[in-house]
Coordinates of C-alpha atoms and ligand atoms in Angstrom, one line a residue:
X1 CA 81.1 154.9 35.7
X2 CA 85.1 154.4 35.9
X3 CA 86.0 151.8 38.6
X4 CA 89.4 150.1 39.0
X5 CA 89.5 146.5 37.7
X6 CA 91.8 143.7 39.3
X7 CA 92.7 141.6 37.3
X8 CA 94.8 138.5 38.0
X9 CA 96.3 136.8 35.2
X10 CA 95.8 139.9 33.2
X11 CA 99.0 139.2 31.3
X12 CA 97.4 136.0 29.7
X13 CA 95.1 135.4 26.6
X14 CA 91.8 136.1 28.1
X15 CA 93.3 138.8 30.7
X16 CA 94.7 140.7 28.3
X17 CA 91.9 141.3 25.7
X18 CA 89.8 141.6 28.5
X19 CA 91.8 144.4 29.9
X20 CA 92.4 146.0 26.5
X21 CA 88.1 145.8 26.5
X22 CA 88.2 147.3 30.3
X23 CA 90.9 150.3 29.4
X24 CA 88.4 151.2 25.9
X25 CA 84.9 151.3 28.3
X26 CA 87.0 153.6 30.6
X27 CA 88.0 151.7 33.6
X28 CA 91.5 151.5 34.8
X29 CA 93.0 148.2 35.2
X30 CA 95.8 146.6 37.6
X31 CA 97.1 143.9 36.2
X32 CA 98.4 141.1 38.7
X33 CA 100.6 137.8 36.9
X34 CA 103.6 136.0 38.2
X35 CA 104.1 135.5 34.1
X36 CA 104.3 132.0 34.3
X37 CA 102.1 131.2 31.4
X38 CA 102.4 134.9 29.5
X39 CA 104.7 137.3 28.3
X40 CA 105.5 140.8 29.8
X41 CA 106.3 142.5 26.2
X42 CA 102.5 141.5 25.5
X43 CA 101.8 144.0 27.8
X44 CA 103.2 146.8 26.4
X45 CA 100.9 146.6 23.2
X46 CA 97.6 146.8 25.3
X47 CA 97.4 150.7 25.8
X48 CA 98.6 150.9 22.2
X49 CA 95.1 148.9 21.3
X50 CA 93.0 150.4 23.7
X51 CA 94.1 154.0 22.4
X52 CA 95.6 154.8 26.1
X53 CA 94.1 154.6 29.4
X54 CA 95.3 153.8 33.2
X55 CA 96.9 150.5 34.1
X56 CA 99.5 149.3 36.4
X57 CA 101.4 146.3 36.9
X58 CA 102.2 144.3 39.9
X59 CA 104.3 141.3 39.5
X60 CA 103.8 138.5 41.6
X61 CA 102.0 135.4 42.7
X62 CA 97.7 135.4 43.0
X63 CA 98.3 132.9 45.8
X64 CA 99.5 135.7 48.1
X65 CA 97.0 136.9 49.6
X66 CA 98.7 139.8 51.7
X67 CA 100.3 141.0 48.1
X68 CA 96.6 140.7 46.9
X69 CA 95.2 142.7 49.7
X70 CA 98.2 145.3 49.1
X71 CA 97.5 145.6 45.6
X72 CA 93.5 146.4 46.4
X73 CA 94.1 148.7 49.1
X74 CA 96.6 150.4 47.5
X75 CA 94.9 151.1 44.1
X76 CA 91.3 151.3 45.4
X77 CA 90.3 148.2 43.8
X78 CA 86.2 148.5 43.4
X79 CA 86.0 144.9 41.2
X80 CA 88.2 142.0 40.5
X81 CA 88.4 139.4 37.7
X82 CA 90.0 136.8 39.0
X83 CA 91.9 134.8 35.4
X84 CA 94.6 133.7 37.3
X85 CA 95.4 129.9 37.4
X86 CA 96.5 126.6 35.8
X87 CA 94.4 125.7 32.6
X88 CA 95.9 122.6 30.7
X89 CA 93.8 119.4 30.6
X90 CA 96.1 116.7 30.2
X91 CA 98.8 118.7 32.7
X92 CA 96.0 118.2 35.5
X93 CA 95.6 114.8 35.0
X94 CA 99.0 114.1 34.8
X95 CA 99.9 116.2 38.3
X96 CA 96.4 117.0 39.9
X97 CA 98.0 117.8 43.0
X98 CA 99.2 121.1 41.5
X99 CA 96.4 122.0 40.0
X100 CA 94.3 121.5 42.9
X101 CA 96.9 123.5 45.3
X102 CA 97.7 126.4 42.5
X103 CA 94.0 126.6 41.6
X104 CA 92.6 126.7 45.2
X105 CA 94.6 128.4 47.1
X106 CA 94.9 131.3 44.4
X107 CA 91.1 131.6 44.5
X108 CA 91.0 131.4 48.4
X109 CA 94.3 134.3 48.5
X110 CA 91.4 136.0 46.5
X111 CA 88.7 135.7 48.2
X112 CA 90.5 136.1 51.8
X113 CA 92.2 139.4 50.1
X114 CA 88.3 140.6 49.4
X115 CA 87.3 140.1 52.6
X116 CA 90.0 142.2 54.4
X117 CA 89.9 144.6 52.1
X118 CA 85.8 145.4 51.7
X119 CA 86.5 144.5 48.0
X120 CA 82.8 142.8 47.2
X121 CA 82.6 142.8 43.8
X122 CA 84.1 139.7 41.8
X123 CA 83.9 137.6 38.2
X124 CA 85.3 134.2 38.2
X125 CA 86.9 131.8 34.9
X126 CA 85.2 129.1 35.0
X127 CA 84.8 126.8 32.0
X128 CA 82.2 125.0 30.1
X129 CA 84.5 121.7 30.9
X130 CA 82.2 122.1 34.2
X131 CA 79.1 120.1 32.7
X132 CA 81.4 117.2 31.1
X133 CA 79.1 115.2 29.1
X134 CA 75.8 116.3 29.5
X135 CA 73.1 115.5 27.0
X136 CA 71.3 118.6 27.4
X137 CA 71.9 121.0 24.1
X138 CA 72.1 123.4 23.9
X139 CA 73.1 123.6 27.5
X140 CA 71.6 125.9 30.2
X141 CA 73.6 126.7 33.1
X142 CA 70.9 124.5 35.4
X143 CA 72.2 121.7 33.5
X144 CA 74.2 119.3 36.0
X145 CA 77.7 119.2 36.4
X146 CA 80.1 116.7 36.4
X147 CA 84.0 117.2 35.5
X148 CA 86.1 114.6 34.1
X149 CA 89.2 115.9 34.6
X150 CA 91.7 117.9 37.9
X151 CA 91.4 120.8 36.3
X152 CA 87.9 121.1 35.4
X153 CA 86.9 119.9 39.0
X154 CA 89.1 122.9 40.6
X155 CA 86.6 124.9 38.4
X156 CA 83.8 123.4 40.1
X157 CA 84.8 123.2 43.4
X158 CA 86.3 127.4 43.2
X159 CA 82.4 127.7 41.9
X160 CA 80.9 125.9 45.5
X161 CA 83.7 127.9 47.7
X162 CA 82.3 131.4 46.2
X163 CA 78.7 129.9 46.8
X164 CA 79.8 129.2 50.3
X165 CA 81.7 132.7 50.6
X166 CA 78.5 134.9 49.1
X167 CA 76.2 133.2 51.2
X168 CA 77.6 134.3 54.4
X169 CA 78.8 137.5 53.3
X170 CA 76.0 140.3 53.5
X171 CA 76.4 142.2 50.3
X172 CA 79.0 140.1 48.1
X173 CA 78.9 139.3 44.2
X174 CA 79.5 137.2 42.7
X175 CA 79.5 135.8 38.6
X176 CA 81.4 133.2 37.2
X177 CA 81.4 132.9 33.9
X178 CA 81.8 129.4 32.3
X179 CA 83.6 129.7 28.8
X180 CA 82.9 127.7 25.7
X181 CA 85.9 127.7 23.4
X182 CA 87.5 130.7 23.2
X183 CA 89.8 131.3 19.8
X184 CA 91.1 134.0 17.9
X185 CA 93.1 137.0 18.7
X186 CA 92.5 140.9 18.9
X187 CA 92.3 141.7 15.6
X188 CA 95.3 144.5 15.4
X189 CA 97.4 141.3 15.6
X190 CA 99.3 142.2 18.5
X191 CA 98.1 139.7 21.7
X192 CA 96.4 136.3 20.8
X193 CA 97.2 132.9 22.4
X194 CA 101.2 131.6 21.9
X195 CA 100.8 127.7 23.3
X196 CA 103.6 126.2 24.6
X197 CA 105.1 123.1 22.8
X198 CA 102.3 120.9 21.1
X199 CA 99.2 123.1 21.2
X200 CA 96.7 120.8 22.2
X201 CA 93.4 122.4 21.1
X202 CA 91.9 122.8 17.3
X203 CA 92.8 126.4 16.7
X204 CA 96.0 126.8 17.9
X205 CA 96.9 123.2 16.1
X206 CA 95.2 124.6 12.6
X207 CA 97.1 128.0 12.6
X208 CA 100.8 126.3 13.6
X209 CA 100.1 124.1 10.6
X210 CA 99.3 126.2 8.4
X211 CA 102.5 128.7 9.2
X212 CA 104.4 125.0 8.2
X213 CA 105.2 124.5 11.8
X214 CA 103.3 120.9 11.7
X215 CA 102.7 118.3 9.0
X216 CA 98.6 118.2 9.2
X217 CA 95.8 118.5 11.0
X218 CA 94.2 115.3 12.6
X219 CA 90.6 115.2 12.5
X220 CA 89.6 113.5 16.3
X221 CA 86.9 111.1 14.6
X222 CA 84.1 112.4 11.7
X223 CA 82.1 109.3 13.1
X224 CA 79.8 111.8 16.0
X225 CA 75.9 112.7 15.2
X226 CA 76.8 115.9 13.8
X227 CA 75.9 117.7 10.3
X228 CA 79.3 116.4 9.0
X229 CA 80.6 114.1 11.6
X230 CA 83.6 115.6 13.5
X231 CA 83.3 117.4 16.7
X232 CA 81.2 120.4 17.0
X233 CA 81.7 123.2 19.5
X234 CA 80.6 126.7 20.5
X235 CA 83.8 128.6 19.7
X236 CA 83.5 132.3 20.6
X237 CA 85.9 135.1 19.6
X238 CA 88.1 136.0 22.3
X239 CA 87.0 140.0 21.8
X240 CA 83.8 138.8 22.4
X241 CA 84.2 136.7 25.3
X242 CA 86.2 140.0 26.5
X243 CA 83.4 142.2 26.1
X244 CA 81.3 140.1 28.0
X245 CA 83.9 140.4 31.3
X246 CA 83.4 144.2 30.9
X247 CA 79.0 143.9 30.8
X248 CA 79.5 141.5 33.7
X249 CA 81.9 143.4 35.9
X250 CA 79.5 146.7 35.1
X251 CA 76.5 144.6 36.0
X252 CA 78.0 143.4 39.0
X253 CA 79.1 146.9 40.1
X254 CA 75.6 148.8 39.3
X255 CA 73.8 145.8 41.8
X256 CA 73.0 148.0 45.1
X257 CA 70.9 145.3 46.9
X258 CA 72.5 143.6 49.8
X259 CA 71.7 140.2 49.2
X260 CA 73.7 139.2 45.8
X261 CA 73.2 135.7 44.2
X262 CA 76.8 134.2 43.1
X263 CA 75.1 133.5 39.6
X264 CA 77.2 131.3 37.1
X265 CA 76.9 132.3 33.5
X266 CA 77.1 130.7 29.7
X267 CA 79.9 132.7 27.6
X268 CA 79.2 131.2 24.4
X269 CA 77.7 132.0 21.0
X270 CA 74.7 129.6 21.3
X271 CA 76.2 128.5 17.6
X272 CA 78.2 125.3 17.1
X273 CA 80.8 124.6 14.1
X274 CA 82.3 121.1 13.2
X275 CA 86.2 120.7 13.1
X276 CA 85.6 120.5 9.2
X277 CA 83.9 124.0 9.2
X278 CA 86.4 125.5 11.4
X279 CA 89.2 124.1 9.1
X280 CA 87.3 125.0 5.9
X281 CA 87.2 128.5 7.0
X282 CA 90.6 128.6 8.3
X283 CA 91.9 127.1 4.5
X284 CA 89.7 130.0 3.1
X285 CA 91.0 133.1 5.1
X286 CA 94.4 132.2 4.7
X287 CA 94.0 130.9 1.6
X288 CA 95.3 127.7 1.0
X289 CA 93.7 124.2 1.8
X290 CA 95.9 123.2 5.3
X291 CA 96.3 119.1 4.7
X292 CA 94.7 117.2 7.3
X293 CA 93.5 113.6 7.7
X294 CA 90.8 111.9 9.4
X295 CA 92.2 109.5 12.9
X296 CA 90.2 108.1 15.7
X297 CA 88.3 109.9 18.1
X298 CA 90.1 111.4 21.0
X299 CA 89.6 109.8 24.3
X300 CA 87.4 111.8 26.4
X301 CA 86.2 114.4 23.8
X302 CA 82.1 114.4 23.2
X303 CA 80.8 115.1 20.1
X304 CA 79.0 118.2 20.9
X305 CA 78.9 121.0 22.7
X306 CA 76.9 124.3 22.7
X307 CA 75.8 127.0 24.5
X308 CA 72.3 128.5 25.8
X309 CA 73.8 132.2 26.0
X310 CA 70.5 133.6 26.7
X311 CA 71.3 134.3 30.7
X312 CA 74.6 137.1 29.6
X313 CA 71.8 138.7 27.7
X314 CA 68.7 138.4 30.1
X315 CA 71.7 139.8 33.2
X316 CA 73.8 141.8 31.4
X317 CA 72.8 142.6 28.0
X318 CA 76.2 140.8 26.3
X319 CA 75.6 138.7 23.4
X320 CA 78.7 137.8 21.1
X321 CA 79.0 139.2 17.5
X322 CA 81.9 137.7 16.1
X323 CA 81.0 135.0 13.5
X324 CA 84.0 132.2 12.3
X325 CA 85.3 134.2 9.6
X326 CA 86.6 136.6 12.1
X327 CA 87.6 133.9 14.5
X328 CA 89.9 132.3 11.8
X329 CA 90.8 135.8 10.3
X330 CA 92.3 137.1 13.4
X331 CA 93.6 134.0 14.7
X332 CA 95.8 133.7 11.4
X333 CA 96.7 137.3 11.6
X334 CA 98.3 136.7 14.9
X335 CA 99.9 133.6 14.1
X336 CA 101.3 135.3 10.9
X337 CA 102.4 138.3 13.1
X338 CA 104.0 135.6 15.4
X339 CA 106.0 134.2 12.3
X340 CA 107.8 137.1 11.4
X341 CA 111.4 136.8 11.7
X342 CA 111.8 139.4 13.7
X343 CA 109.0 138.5 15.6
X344 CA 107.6 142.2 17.6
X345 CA 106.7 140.3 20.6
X346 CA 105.8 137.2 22.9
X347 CA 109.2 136.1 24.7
X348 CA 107.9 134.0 27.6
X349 CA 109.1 133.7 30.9
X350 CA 113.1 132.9 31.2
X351 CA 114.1 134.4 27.9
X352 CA 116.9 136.5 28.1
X353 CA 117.2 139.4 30.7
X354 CA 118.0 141.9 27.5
X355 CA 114.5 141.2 26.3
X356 CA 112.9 142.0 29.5
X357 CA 114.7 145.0 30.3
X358 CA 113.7 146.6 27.1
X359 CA 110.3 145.8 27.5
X360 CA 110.2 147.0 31.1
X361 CA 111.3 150.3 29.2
X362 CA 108.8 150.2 26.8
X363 CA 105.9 150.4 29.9
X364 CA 107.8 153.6 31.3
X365 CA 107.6 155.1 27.7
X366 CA 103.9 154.3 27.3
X367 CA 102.9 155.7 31.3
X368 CA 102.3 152.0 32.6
X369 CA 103.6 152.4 36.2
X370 CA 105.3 148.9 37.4
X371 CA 105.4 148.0 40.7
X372 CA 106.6 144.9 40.9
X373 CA 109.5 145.6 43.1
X374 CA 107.6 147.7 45.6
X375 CA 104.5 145.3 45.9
X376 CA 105.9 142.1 45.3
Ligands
NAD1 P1 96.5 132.0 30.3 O1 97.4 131.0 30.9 O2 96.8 132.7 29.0 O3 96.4 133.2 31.4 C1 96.5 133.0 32.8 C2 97.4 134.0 33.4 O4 97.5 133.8 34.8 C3 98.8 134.0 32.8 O5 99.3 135.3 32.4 C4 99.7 133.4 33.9 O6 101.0 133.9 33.9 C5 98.9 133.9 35.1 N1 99.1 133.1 36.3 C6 99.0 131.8 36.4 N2 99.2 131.4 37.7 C7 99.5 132.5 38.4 C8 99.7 132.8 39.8 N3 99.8 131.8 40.7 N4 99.9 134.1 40.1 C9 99.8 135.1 39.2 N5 99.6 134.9 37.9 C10 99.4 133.6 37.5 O7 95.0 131.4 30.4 P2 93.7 132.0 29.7 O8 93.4 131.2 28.5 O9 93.8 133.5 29.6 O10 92.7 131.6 30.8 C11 92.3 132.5 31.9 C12 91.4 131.8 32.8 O11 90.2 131.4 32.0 C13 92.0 130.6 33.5 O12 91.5 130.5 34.8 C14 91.4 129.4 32.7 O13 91.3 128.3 33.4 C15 90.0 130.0 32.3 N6 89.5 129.4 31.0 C16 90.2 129.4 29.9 C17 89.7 128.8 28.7 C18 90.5 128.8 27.5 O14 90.2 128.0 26.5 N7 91.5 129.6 27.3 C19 88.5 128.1 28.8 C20 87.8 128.1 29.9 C21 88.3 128.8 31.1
UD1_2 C1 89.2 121.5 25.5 C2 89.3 121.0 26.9 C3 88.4 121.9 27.8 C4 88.8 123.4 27.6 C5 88.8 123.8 26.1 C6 89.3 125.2 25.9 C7 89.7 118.7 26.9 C8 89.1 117.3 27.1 N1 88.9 119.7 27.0 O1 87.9 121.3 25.0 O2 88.5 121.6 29.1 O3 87.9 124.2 28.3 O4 89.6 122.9 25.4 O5 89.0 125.7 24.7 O6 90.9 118.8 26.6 N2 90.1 118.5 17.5 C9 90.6 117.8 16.4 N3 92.0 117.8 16.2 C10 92.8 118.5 17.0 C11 92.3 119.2 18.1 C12 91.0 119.1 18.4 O7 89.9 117.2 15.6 O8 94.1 118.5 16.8 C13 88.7 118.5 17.7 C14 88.2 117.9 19.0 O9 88.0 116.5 18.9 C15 86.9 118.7 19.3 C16 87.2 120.1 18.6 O10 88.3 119.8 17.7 O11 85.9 118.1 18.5 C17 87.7 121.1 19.7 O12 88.7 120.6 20.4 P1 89.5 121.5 21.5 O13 89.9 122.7 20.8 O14 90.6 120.6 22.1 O15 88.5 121.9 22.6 P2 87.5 120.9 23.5 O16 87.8 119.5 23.3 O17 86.1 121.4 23.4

């Protein structure tokens, strides 16, 4: 079965492993990014990883809806997996208007594109952040929701407009998948997660401080009801969590029936691992203790969070493999790739023009047909 996957925000971390997963199971892949959170020379190492394979680029801006429409029509789109959005926490608090007019109107361009195109196959991003605090562990996908924050409600309410969408569409479907933490990188080293400025989350924070680029690590509280007392979360490998867009975009694609549920899925392990764990691990794979010190709890963080995984496997036979050791091992790897001082990759959006250009020539060389100028 090779179909042709849209995927917007393909250029990011969880786009690109996931198209890297989609190009190995066969499928060709349009990629659709504005690159205002990625890099375009990340691009150029996917067909590398994937050992070849179609994809194309379009450059430009999810919220479009006539370029999305464009972009399905003209490539035959059968699926899309819609990554493309704003992601940061703390940014969404800080400006929720433009998460909840970059969010929403991106997954209503989507949506409205789908409709005019007969495009009725479609996996969402959504995030664990959806069920907030709940006390339910680990935690099904009937558990409530409740978001504390812009961002995570934009997941929410992007979950109730597909509901709304599939129920009065005939044969639509519909999955979003809600992510646990997602960490480490593919493991050739070549695309992983480059934050911008202060990472913000545990893995990120660990492996810049480890390269020397911080002092320590602080531990947010070891006071929680946990086997050691710091935070403990389902972190899942980022391959993994890839794999599990290509079972659910099959899945969805293989459904004949004409009345599709929009179901809304666990991506998680169903394991949990304490800030302590995750550092011990990350001292032992790179091998060197990386200081840290114990400061208060964060505001807003809970203590734990975990996964019931067991819908992906019961829908789509997807469980994750990837234990912490390789979480750590390939997150390092990446961030010691990223170090070198001639570093082979990740310039960001607004670096110079020379970089670009020679990347731009890199995707002729490697048979990734642009189109950014003729769809855009
Ligand atoms: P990312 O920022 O690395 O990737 C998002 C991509 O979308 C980037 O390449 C960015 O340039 C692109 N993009 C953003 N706005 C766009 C627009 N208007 N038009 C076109 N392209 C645009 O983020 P990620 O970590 O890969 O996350 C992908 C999705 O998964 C997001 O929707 C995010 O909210 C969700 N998610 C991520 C996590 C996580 O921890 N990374 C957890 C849960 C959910
Ligand atoms: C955060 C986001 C969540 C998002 C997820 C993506 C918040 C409130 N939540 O969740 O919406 O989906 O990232 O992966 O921002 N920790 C430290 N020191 C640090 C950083 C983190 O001890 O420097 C601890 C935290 O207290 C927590 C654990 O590490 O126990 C994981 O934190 P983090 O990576 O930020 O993820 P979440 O808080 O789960």
């Amino acid at each position: 079965m090779t179909k042709c996957i849209l995927a917007t925000g393909g250029a990011g971390y969880i786009g690109s492993h996931t198209t890297v997963e989609l190009l190995r199971a066969g499928h060709s892949v349009v990629i659709l990014d504005n690159f205002e959170n990625s890099a375009r020379d990340a691009l150029a190492s996917i067909p590398k990883i994937a050992g070849g394979g179609k994809i194309w680029l379009a450059e430009g801006d999810v919220r479009n809806a006539r370029l999305v429409a464009d972009v399905i029509q003209r490539h035959s789109v059968d699926a899309v997996i819609h990554f493309a959005g704003k992601k940061a926490v703390g940014e969404s608090v800080a400006d929720p208007l433009l998460y909840y007019h970059d969010n929403i109107t991106g997954a209503l361009s989507v949506l409205s594109a789908m409709r005019g195109t007969g495009c009725k196959r479609l996996v969402f991003s959504s995030s664990a952040t959806v069920y907030g605090d709940v006390k339910m562990l680990p935690i099904p996908e009937t558990a409530p929701t409740c978001s504390s924050n812009p961002y995570g409600r934009t997941k929410l309410m992007i979950e109730e407009i597909i509901d709304d969408f599939v129920a009065s569409t005939d044969d639509f479907g519909a999955l979003s998948l809600r992510y646990f933490n997602p960490v480490g990188a593919h493991p050739s080293g070549f695309i992983g997660e480059s934050p911008i400025g202060t990472p913000n989350n545990l893995f990120p924070f660990i492996a810049q401080t480890a390269a020397g680029m911080r002092d320590m690590v602080q531990i947010f509280g070891n006071d929680y009801e946990t086997r050691d007392g710091t935070g403990s979360r389902d972190y899942i490998h980022v391959v993994d969590l890839a794999r599990g867009h290509v079972a659910a975009v099959e899945h969805l694609l293989s459904q004949t029936t004409n009345i599709l549920p929009h179901r809304k899925v666990n991506l998680g392990t169903g394991k949990g691992h304490t800030v302590l764990e995750v550092l011990n691990t990350f001292s032992k794979v790179c091998g060197f203790q990386i200081p840290h010190r114990i400061v208060p709890r964060r505001p807003g963080d809970v203590g734990l969070s975990l996964a019931d995984p067991s819908l992906a496997f019961g829908l789509f036979n997807w469980r994750a493999e990837l234990g912490l050791d390789e979480m750590c091992r390939d997150h390092w790897r990446f961030q010691a790739a990223t170090n070198e001082p001639r570093g082979r990759r990740r310039t960001r959006l607004g670096a110079e023009a020379r970089w670009a250009n020679r990347v731009w020539e890199d995707f002729e060389s490697l048979g990734i047909a642009e189109g950014r100028n003729a769809l855009a």
